[in-house]
Short mmCIF file of C-alpha atoms in Angstrom, two decimals:
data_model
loop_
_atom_site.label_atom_id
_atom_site.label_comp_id
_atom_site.label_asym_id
_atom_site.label_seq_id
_atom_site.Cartn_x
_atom_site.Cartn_y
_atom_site.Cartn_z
CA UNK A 15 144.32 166.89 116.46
CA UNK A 16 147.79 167.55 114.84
CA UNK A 17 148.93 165.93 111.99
CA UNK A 18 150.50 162.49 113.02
CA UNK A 19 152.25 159.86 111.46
CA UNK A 20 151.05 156.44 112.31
CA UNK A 21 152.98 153.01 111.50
CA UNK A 22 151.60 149.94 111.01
CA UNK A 23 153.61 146.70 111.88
CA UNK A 24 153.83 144.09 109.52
CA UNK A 25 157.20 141.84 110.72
CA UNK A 26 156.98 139.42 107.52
CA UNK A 27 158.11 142.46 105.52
CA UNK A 28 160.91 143.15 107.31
CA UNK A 29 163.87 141.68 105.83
CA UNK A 30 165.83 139.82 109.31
CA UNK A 31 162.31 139.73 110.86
CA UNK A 32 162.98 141.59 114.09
CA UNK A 33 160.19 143.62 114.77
CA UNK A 34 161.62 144.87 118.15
CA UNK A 35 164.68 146.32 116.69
CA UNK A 36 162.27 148.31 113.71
CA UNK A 37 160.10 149.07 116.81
CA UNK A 38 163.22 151.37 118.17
CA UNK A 39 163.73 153.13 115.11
CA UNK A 40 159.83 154.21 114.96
CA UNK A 41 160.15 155.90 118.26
CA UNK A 42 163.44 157.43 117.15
CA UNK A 43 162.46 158.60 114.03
CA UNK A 44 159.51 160.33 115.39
CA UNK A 45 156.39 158.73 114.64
CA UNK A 46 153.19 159.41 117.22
CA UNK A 47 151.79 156.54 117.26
CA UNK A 48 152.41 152.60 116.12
CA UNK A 49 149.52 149.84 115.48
CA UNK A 50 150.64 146.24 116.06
CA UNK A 51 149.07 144.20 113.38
CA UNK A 52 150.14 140.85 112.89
CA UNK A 53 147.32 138.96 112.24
CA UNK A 54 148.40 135.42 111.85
CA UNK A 55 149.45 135.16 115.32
CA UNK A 56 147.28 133.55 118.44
CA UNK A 57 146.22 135.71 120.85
CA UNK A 58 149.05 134.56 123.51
CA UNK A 59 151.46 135.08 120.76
CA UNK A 60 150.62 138.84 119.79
CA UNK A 61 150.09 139.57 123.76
CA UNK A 62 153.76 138.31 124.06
CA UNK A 63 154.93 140.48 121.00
CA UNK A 64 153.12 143.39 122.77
CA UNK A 65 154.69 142.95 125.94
CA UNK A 66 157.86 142.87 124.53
CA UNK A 67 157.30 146.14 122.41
CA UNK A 68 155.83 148.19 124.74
CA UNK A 69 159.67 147.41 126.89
CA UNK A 70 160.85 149.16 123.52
CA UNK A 71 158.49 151.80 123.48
CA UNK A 72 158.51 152.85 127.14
CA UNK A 73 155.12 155.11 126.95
CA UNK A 74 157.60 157.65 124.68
CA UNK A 75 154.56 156.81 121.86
CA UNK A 76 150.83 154.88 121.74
CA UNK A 77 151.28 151.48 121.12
CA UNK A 78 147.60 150.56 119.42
CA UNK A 79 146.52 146.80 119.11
CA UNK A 80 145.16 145.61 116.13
CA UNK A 81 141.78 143.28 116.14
CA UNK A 82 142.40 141.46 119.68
CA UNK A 83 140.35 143.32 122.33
CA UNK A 84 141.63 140.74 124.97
CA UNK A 85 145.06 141.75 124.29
CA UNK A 86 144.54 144.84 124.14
CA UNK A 87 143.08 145.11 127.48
CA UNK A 88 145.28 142.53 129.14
CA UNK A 89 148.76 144.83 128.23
CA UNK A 90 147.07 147.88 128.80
CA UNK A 91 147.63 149.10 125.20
CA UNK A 92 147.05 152.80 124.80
CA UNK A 93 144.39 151.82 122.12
CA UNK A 94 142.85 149.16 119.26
CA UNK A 95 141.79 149.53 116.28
CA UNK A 96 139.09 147.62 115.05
CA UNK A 97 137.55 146.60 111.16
CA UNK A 98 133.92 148.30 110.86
CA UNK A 99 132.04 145.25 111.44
CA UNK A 100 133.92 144.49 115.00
CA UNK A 101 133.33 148.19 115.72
CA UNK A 102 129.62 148.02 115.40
CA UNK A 103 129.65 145.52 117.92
CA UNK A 104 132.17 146.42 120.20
CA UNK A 105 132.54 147.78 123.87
CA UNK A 106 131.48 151.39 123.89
CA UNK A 107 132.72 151.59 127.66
CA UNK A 108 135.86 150.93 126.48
CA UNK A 109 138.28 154.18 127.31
CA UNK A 110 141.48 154.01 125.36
CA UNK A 111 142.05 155.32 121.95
CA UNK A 112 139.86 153.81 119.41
CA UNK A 113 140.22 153.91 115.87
CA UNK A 114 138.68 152.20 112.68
CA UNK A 115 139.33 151.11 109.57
CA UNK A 116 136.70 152.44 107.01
CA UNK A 117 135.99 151.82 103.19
CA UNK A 118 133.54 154.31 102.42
CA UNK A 119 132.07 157.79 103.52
CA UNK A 120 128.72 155.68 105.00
CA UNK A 121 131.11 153.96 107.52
CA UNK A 122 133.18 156.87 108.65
CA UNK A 123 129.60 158.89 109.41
CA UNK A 124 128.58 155.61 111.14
CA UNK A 125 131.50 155.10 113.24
CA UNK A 126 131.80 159.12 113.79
CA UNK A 127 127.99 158.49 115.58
CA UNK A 128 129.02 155.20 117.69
CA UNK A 129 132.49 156.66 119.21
CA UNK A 130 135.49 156.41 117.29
CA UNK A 131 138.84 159.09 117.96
CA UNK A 132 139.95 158.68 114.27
CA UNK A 133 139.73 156.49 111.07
CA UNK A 134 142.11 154.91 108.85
CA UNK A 135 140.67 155.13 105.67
CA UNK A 136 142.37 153.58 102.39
CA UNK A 137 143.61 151.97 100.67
CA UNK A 138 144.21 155.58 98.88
CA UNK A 139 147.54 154.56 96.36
CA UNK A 140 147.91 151.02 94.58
CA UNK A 141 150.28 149.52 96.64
CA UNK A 142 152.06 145.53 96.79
CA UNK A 143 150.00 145.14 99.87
CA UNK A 144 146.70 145.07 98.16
CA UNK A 145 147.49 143.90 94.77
CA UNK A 146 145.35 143.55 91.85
CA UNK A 147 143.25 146.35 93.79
CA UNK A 148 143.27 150.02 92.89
CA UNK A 149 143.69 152.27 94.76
CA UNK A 150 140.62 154.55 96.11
CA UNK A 151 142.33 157.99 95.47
CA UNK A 152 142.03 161.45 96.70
CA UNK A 153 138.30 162.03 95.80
CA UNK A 154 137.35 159.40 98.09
CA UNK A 155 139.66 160.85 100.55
CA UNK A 156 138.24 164.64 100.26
CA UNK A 157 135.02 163.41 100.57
CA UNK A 158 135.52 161.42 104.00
CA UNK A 159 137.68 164.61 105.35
CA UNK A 160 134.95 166.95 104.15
CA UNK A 161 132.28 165.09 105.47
CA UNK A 162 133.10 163.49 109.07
CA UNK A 163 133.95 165.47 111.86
CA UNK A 164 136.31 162.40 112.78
CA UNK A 165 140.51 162.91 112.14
CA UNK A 166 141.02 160.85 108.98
CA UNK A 167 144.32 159.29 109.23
CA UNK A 168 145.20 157.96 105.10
CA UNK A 169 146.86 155.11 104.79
CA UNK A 170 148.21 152.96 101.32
CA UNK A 171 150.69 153.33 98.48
CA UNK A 172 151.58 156.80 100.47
CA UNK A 173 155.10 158.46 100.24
CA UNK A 174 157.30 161.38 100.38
CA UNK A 175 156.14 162.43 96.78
CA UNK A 176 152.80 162.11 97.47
CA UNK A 177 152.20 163.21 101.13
CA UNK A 178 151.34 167.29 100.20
CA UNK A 179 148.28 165.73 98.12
CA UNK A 180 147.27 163.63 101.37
CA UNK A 181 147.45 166.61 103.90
CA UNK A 182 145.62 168.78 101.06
CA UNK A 183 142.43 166.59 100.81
CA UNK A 184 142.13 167.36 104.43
CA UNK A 185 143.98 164.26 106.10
CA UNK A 186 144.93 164.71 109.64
CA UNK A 187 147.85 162.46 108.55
CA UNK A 188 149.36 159.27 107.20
CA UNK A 189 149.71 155.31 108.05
CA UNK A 190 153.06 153.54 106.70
CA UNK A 191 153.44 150.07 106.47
CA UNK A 192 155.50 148.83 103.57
CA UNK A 193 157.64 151.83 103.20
CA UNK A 194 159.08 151.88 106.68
CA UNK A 195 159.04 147.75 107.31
CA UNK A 196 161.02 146.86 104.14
CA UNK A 197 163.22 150.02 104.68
CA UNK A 198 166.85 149.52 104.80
CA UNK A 199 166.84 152.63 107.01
CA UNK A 200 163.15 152.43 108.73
CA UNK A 201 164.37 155.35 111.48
CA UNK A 202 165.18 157.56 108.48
CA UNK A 203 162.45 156.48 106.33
CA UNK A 204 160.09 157.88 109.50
CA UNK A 205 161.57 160.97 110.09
CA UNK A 206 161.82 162.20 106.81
CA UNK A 207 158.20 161.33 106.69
CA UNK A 208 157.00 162.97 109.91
CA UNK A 209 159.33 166.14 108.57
CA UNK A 210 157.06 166.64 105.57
CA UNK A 211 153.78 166.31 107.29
CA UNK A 212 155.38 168.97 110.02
CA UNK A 213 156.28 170.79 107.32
CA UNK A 214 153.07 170.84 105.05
#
């Protein structure tokens, strides 16, 4: 696997709220893949949401669904990706892209044995998102890469100054959430991003 940059929707953080129009600059600015999480809606709701991206996206990118296997199966998503505990118990016939959000090395080895493509592991920085929590650093990050023969894509608190030390502990990459969905400029705030993990 190259090294991708992944972004993670979160449409409360943007500041006019239109998720469609942030969706655009994603794709433009070069990111490989985007995960719809927006976990206060119903299940009709984020299906709609999806529909409407995926117009955006136009296959240029996988669109990944966040939590709602329904959904994601219903709009043909090009993936989910799923909290531990739903993984353990989920579909293993399922054949899209399949990824998992892990807390520890234990859970990346289990979900490495039961099918997953890649894991999001994190939160790595302190970051608004997960206040009052630190972050888990780069130890715990080196350990997972060094461990699991699974792509570990690192996601919180992570930016432009602190990307090399992601990519060095063995990361196959980076999720952005905050960053690029409070950005003034989220097109430019992806590209530069994607530039330094090219360019690592």
């Amino acid at each position: 696997m190259d090294r991708k940059l992944f972004v993670v929707t979160n449409r409360k953080l943007i500041k006019d709220g239109n998720l469609i129009n942030v969706t655009e600059a994603i794709v433009k600015g070069g990111a490989d893949a985007i995960i719809l999480r927006e976990k206060d809606l119903s299940s009709k709701e984020l299906y709609s949401l999806a529909v409407k991206m995926q117009e955006v996206v136009m296959d240029r990118i996988p669109l990944v669904i966040n939590g709602d296997y329904n959904v994601a199966v219903k709009c043909k998503a090009d993936g989910i990706q799923l909290s531990y505990n739903t993984f353990l118990d989920f579909d293993k016939a399922y054949d899209k892209l399949k990824g998992v959000s892990i807390h520890s090395l234990e859970e990346a080895k289990k979900v490495y044995d039961i099918g997953a493509n890649y894991v999001l592991a994190g939160h790595i920085f302190n970051t608004a998102c997960k206040a009052g929590l630190p972050g888990r650093g780069i130890e715990f990050l080196n350990e997972i890469c060094s461990d699991v023969s699974l792509p570990v894509i690192a996601i919180g608190g992570i930016e432009l100054n602190n990307i090399d030390s992601i990519l060095r502990a063995g990361a196959k990459g980076a999720a952005l959430m905050s960053s690029v969905m409070e950005a003034e400029n989220p097109e430019e705030t992806v590209y530069n991003m994607k530039e330094a993990i090219d360019n690592y």
